[in-house]
CSV table of C-alpha atoms and ligand atoms in Angstrom, one decimal:
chain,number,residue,atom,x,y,z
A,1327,UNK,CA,0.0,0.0,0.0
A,1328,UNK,CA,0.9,3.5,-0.6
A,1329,UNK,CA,0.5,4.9,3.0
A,1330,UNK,CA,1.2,8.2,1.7
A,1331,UNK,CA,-1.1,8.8,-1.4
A,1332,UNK,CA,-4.3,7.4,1.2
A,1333,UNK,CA,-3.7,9.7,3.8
A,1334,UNK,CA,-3.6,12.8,1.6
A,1335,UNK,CA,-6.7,11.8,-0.6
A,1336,UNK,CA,-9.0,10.8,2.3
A,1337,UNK,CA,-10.8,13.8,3.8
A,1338,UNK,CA,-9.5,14.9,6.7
A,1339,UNK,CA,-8.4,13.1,9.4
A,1340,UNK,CA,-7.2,10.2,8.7
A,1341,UNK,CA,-7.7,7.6,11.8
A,1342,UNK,CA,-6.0,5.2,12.9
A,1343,UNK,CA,-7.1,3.2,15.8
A,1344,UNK,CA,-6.7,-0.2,17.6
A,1345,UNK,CA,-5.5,-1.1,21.1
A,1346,UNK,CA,-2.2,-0.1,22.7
A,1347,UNK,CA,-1.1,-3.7,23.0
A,1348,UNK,CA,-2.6,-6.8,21.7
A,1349,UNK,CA,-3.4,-9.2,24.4
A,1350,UNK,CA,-5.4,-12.2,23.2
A,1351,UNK,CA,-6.8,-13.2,20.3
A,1352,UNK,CA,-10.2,-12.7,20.9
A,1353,UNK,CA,-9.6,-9.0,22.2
A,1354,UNK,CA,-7.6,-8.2,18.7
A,1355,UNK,CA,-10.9,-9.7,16.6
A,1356,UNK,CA,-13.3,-7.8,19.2
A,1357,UNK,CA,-11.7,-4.2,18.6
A,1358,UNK,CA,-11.1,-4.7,14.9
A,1359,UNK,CA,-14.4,-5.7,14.1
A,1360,UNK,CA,-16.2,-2.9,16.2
A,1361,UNK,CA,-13.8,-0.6,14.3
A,1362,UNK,CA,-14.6,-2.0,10.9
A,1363,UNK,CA,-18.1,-0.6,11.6
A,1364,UNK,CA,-16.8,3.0,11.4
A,1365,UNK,CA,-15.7,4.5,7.8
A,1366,UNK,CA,-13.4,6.8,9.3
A,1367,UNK,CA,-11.3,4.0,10.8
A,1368,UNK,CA,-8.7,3.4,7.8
A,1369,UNK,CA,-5.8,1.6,9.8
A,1370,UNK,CA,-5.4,-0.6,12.7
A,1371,UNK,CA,-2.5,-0.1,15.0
A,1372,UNK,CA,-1.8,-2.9,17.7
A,1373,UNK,CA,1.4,-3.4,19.6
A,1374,UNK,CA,3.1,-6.8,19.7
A,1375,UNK,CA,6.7,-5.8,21.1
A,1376,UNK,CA,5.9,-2.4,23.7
A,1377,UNK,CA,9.1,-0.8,24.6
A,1378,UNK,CA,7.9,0.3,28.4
A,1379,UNK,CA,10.0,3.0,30.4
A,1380,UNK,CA,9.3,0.0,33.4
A,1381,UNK,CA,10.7,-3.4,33.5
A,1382,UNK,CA,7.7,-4.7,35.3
A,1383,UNK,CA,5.3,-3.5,32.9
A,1384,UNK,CA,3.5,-5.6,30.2
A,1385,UNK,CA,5.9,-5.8,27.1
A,1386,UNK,CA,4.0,-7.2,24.6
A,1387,UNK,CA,2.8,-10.9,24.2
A,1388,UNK,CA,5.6,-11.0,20.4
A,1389,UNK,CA,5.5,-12.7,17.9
A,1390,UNK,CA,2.9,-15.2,18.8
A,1391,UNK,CA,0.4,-12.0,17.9
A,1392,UNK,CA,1.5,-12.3,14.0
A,1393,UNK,CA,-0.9,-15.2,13.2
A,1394,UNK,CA,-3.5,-13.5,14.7
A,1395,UNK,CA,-3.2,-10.3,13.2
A,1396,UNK,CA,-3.0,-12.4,9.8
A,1397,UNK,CA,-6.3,-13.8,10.8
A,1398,UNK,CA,-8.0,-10.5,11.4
A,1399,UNK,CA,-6.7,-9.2,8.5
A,1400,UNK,CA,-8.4,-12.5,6.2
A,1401,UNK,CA,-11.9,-11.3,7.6
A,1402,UNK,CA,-11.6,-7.4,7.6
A,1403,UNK,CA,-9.5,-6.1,5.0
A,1404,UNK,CA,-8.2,-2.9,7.3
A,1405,UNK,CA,-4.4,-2.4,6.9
A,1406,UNK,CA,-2.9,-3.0,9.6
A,1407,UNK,CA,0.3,-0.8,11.3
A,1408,UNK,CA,2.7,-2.3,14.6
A,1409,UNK,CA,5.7,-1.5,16.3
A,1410,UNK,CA,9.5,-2.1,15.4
A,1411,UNK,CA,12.2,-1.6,17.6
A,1412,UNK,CA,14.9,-3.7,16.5
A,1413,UNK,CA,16.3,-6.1,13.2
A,1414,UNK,CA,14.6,-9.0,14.5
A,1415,UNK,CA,11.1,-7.6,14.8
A,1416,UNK,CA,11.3,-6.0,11.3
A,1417,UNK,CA,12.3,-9.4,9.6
A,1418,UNK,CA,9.6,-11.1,11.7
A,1419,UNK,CA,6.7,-8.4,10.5
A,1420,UNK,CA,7.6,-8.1,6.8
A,1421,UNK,CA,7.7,-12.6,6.6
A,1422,UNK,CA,3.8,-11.7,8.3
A,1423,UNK,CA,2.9,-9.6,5.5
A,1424,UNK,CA,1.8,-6.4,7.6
A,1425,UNK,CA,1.2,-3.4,5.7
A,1426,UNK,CA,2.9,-0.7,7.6
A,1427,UNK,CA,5.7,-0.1,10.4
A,1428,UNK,CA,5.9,2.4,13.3
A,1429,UNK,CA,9.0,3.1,15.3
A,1430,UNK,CA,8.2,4.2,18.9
A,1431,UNK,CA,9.3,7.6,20.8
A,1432,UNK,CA,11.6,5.3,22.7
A,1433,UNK,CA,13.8,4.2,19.2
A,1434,UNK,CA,13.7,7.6,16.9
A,1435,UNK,CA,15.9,9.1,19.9
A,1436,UNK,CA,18.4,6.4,19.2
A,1437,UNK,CA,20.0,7.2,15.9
A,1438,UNK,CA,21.7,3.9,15.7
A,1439,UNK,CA,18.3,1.9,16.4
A,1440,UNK,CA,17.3,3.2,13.9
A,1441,UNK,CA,19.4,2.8,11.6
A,1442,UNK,CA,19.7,-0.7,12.2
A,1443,UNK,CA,16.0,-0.8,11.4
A,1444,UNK,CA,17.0,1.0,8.1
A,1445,UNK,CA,19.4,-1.5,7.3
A,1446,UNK,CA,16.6,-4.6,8.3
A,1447,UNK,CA,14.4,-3.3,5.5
A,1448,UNK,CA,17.0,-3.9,2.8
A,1449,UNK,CA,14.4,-1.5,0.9
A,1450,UNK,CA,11.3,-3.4,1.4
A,1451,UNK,CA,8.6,-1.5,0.1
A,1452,UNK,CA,6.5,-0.9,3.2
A,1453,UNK,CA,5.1,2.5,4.9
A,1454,UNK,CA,6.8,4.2,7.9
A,1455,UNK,CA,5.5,5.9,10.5
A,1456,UNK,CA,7.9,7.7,12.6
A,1457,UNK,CA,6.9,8.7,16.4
A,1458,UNK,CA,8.8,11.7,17.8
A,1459,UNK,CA,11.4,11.1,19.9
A,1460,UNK,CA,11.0,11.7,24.1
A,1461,UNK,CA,12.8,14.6,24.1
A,1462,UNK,CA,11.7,17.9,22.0
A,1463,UNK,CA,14.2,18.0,19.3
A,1464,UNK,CA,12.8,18.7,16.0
A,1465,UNK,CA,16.2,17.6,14.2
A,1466,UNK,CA,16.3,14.1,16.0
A,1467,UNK,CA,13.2,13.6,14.5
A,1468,UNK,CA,14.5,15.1,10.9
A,1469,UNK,CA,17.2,12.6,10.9
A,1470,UNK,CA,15.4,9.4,11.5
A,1471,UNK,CA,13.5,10.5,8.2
A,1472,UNK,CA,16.7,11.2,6.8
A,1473,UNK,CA,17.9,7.5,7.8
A,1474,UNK,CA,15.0,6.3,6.0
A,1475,UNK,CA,14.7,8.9,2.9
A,1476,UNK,CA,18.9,8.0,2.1
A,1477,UNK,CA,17.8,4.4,2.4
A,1478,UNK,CA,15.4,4.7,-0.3
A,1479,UNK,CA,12.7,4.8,1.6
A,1480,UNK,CA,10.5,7.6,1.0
A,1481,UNK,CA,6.6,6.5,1.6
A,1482,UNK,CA,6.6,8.3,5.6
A,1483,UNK,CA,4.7,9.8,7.8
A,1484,UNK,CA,5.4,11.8,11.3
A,1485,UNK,CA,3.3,10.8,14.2
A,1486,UNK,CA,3.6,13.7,17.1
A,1487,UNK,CA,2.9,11.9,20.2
A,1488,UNK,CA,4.3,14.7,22.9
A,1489,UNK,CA,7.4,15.0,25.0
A,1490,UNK,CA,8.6,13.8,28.3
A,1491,UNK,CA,8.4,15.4,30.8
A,1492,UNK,CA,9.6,15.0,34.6
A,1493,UNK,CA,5.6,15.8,35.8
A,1494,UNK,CA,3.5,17.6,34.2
A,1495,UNK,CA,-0.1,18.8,35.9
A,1496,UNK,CA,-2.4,18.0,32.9
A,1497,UNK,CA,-0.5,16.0,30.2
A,1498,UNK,CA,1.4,12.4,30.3
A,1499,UNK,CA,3.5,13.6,27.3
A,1500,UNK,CA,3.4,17.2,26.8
A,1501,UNK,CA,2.8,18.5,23.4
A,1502,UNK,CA,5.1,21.1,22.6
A,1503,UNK,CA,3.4,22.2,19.4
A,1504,UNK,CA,6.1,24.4,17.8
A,1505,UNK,CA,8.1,21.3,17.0
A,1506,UNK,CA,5.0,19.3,15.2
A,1507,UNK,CA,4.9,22.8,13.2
A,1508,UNK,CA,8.6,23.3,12.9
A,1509,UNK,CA,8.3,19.7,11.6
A,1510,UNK,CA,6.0,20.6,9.2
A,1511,UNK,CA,8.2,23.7,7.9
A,1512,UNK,CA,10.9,21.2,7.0
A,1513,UNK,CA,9.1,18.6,5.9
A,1514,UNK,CA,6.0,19.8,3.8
A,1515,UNK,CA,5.1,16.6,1.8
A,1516,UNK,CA,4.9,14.4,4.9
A,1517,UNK,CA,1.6,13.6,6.3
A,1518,UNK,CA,1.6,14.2,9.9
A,1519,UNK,CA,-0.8,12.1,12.3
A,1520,UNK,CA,-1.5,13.5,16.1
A,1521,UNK,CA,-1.5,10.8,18.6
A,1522,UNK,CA,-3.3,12.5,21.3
A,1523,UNK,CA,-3.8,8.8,23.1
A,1524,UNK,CA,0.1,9.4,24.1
A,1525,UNK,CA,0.1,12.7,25.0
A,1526,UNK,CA,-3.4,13.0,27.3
A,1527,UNK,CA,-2.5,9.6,29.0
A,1528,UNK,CA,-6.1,10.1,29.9
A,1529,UNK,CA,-9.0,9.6,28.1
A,1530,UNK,CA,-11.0,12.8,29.1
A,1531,UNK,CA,-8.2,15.2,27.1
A,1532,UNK,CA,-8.7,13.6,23.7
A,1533,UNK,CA,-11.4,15.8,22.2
A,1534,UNK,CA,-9.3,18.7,23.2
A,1535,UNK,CA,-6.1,17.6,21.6
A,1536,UNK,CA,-7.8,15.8,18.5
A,1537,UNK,CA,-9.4,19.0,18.2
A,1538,UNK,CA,-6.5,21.2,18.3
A,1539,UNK,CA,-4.5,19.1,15.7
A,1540,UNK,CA,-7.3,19.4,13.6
A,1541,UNK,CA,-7.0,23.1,13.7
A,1542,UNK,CA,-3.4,23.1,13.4
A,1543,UNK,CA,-4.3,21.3,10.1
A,1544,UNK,CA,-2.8,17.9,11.2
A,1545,UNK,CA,-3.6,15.3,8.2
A,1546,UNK,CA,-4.7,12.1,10.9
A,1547,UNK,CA,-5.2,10.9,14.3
A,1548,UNK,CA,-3.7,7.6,16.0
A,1549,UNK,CA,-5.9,6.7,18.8
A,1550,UNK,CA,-5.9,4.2,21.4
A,1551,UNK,CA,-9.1,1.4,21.5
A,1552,UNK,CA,-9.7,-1.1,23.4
A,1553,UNK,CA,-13.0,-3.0,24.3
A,1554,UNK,CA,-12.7,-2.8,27.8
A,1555,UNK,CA,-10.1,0.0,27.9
A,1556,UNK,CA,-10.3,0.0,31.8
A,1557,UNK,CA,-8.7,-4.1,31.7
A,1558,UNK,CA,-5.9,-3.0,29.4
A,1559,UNK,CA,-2.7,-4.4,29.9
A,1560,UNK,CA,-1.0,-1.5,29.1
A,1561,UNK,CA,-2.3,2.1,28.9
A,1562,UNK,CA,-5.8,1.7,30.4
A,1563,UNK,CA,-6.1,5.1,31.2
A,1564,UNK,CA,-5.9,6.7,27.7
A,1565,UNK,CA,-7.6,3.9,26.1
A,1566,UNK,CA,-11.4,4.3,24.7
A,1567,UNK,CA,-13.6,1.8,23.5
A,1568,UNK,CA,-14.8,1.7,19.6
A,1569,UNK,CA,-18.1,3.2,20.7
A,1570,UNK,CA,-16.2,6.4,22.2
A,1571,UNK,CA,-14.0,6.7,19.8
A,1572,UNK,CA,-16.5,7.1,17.2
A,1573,UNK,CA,-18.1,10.1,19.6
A,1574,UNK,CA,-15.1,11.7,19.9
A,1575,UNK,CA,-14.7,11.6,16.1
A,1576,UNK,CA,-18.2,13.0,15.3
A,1577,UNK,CA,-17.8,16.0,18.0
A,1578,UNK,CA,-14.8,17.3,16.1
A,1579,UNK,CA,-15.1,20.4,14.2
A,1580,UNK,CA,-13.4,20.4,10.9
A,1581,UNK,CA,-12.4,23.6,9.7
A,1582,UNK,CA,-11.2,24.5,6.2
A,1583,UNK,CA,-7.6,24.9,5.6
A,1584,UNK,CA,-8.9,26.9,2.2
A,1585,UNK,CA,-8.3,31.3,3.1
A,1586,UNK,CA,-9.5,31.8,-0.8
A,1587,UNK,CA,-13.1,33.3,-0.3
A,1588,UNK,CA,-11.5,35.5,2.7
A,1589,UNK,CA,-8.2,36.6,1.4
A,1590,UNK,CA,-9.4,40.4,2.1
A,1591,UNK,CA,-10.7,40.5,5.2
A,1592,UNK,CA,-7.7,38.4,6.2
A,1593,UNK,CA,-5.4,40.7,4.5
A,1594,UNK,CA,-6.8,43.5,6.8
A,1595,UNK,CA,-6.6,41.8,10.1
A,1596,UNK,CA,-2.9,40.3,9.2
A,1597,UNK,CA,-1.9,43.6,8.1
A,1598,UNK,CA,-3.1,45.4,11.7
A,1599,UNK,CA,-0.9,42.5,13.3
A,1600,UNK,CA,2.2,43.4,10.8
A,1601,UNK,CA,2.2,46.9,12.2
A,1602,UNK,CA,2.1,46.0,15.6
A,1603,UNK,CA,5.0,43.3,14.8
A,1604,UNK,CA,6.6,47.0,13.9
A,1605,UNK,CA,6.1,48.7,17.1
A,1606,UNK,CA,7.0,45.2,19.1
A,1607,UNK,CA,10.4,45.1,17.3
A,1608,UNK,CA,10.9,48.4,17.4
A,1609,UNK,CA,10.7,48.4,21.4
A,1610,UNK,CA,13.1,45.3,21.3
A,1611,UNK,CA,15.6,47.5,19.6
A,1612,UNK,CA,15.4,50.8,21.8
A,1613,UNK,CA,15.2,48.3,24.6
A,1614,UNK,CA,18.8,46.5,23.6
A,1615,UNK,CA,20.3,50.1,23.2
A,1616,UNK,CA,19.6,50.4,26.4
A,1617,UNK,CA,21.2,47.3,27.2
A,1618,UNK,CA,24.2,48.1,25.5
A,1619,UNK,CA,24.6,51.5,27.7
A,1620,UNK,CA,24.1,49.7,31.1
A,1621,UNK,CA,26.7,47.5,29.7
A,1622,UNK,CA,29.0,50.4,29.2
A,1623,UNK,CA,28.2,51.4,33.0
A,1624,UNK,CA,28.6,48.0,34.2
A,1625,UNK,CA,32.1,47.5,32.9
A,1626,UNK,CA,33.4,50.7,33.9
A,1627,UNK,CA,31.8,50.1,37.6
A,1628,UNK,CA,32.9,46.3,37.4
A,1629,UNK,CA,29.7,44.8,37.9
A,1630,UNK,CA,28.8,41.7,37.0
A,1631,UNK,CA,25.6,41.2,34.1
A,1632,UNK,CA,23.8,39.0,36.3
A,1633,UNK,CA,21.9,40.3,39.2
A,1634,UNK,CA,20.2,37.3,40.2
A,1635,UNK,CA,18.0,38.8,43.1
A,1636,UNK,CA,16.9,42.0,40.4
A,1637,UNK,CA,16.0,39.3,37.7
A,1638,UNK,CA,14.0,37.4,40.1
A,1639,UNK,CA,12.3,41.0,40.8
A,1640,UNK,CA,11.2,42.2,37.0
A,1641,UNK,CA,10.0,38.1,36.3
A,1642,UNK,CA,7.6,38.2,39.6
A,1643,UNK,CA,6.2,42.0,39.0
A,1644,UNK,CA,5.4,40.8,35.4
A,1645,UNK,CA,3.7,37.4,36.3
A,1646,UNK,CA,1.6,39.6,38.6
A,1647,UNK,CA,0.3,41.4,35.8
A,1648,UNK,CA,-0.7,38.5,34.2
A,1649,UNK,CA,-4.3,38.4,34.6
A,1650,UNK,CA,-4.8,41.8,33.5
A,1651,UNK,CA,-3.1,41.7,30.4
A,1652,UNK,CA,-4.9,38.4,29.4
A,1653,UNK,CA,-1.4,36.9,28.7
A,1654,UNK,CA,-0.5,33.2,30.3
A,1655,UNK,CA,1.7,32.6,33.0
A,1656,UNK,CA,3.9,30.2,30.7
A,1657,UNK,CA,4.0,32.9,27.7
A,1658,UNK,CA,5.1,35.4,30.0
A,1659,UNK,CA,7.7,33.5,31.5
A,1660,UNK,CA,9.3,32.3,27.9
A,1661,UNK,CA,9.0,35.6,26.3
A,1662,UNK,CA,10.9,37.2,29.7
A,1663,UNK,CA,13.6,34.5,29.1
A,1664,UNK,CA,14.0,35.5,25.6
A,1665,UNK,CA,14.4,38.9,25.9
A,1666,UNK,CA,16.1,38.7,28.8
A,1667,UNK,CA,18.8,36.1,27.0
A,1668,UNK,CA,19.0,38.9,24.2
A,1669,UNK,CA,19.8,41.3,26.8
A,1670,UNK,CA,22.4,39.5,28.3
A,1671,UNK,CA,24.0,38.8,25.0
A,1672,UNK,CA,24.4,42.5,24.0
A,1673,UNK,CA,25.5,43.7,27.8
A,1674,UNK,CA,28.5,40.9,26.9
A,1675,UNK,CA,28.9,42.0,23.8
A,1676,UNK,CA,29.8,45.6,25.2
A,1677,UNK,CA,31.6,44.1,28.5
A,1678,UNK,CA,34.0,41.4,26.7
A,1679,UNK,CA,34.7,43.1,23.2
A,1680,UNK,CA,37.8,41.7,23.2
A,1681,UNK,CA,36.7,38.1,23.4
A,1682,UNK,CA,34.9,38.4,20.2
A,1683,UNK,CA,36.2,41.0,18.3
A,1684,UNK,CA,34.4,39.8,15.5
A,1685,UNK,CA,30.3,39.9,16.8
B,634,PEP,C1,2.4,3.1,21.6
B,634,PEP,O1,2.1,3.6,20.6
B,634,PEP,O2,1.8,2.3,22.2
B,634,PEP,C2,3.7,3.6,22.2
B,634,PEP,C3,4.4,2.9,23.1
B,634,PEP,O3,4.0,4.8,21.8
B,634,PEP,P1,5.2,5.8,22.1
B,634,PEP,O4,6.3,5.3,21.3
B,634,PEP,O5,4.6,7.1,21.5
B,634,PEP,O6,5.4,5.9,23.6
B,635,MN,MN1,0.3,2.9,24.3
């Protein structure tokens, strides 16, 4: 199959659904077959070999779920996706005939895994699906297409499935959307799928993030089902049954990506924004001048740039404000850090001129 060429002729999204793990044969026919039921299922997923951050945890019941995939696949004619993390499960999926390959947030950080799953394909002709790694680094992620793309292998697609993080109040993996987009920048042609199974870890937040990757024009959706999601053997939380899933699917709203019938009125608000990008950048600048003067001051009064106690002051007095400028807390904070880096940079620019003469 070309996974490719299906994901960017079916209407929006493009779903793909099954269980986190397969556990038995008769859960795998169960799921499937209530999925059949809905059109806007067009792949399977179902893990057979689950990377787990825990040594305890479940970690997939292996090969032995191969036969029973092939089983599933004789009655309901769904292509059907799993996991690969290393040689040995690639050689074992392509001799089962299954249609399409994903490598987990847990291998794409590992260049070498996966390049030794490049190698294992010897150029089979089969669809990739590429997770994001754990960590939030766009150009990991670049370079396990890159692996593929130099090996020949060019029919891919991103899945964003959110970053770790040490704990996080609302999500299990948080999602970090400038590197999904930043993705996107680089890679135009690529379909990218939202797994927002992975990054809620709970299934009350999938609307919301389904929702939102719709509206950041995502092209599919990779979502966690299971018949009894709350006797999974791995993910319960996240997991939704087929009946749930097909409620979340018919609550989203999707918008068109088309501005054509609006370009004018666009055009007007965009251009309102452009000249307040003016005055923004223009206060930047006046404000770095500034910078560069107390930096004058500073090494003339051999002070140091950092006055810890003072930065500590300006972040607090502006996260008061918050509220009343209708800005968030966390916008605040990386803008501060921003300008605050820039301001640094030009007071050491001034101070240590003869450390970089060149600058
Ligand atoms: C999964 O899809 O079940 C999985 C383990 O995903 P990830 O690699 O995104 O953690
Ligand atoms: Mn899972």
């Amino acid at each position: 199959m070309q996974l490719q060429t299906s994901i960017k002729s079916t209407n929006r999204p493009f779903v793909i659904a099954g269980p986190c793990s397969i556990e038995t044969e008769e859960q795998l026919f169960s799921v499937v077959r209530d999925l059949s039921k809905n059109p806007m299922i067009k792949m399977i997923r179902g893990g057979i070999w689950k990377p787990r951050t825990r040594p305890d945890s479940f970690e997939g019941i292996g090969a032995i779920g191969l036969p029973w995939i092939q089983a599933v696949k004789k009655e309901i004619s769904l292509p059907f996706c799993i996991e690969v993390a290393t040689p040995k499960h690639v050689e074992a999926a392509l001799n089962a005939g299954i249609d399409a390959l994903w490598i987990g947030a847990r291998t794409t950080v590992n260049p070498f895994a996966v390049q030794d799953i490049v190698d294992a394909l010897k150029g089979a002709e089969i669809p990739i699906l590429i997770k994001n790694p754990v960590n939030p680094d766009v150009l990991l992620w670049i370079g396990a297409f890159e692996r593929f793309q130099n090996a020949g292998l060019t029919d891919l697609t991103a899945v964003h499935r959110g970053f770790s993080i040490y704990s996080h109040p609302k999500y299990r993996n948080v999602p970090d959307w400038e590197i999904p987009i930043a993705f996107k920048e680089h890679f135009p042609d690529i379909p990218l799928i939202n797994d927002p199974s992975h990054i809620g870890g709970n299934r009350q937040l999938i609307l919301e993030i389904a929702q939102k990757a719709m509206d950041l024009d995502f092209d599919g959706l990779m979502i966690e089902t299971h018949p009894q999601p709350e006797k999974a053997w791995s993910d319960s939380k996240q997991q939704v049954t087929p009946t749930d899933l097909q409620k979340i699917l018919q609550q989203l709203v999707l918008r068109n990506k088309s501005e054509v019938n609006y370009e004018t009125q666009l055009f007007q608000f965009r251009e309102v924004l452009r000249q307040l990008d003016d005055e923004v950048f223009n206060i930047l600048a006046k404000r770095m001048a500034i910078c560069n003067e107390i930096g004058d001051f500073k090494r003339e009064n051999n002070l140091t740039i950092l006055s810890v106690n003072h930065w500590k002051k300006v972040v607090q007095e502006r996260l008061e404000n918050a509220s009343e400028e209708k800005l968030s807390a966390t916008f605040i904070r990386s803008l501060l850090d921003a300008i605050h880096q820039e301001s640094i940079r030009h007071q050491n620019q001034v101070m240590n001129k003869n450390l970089h003469p060149n600058d």
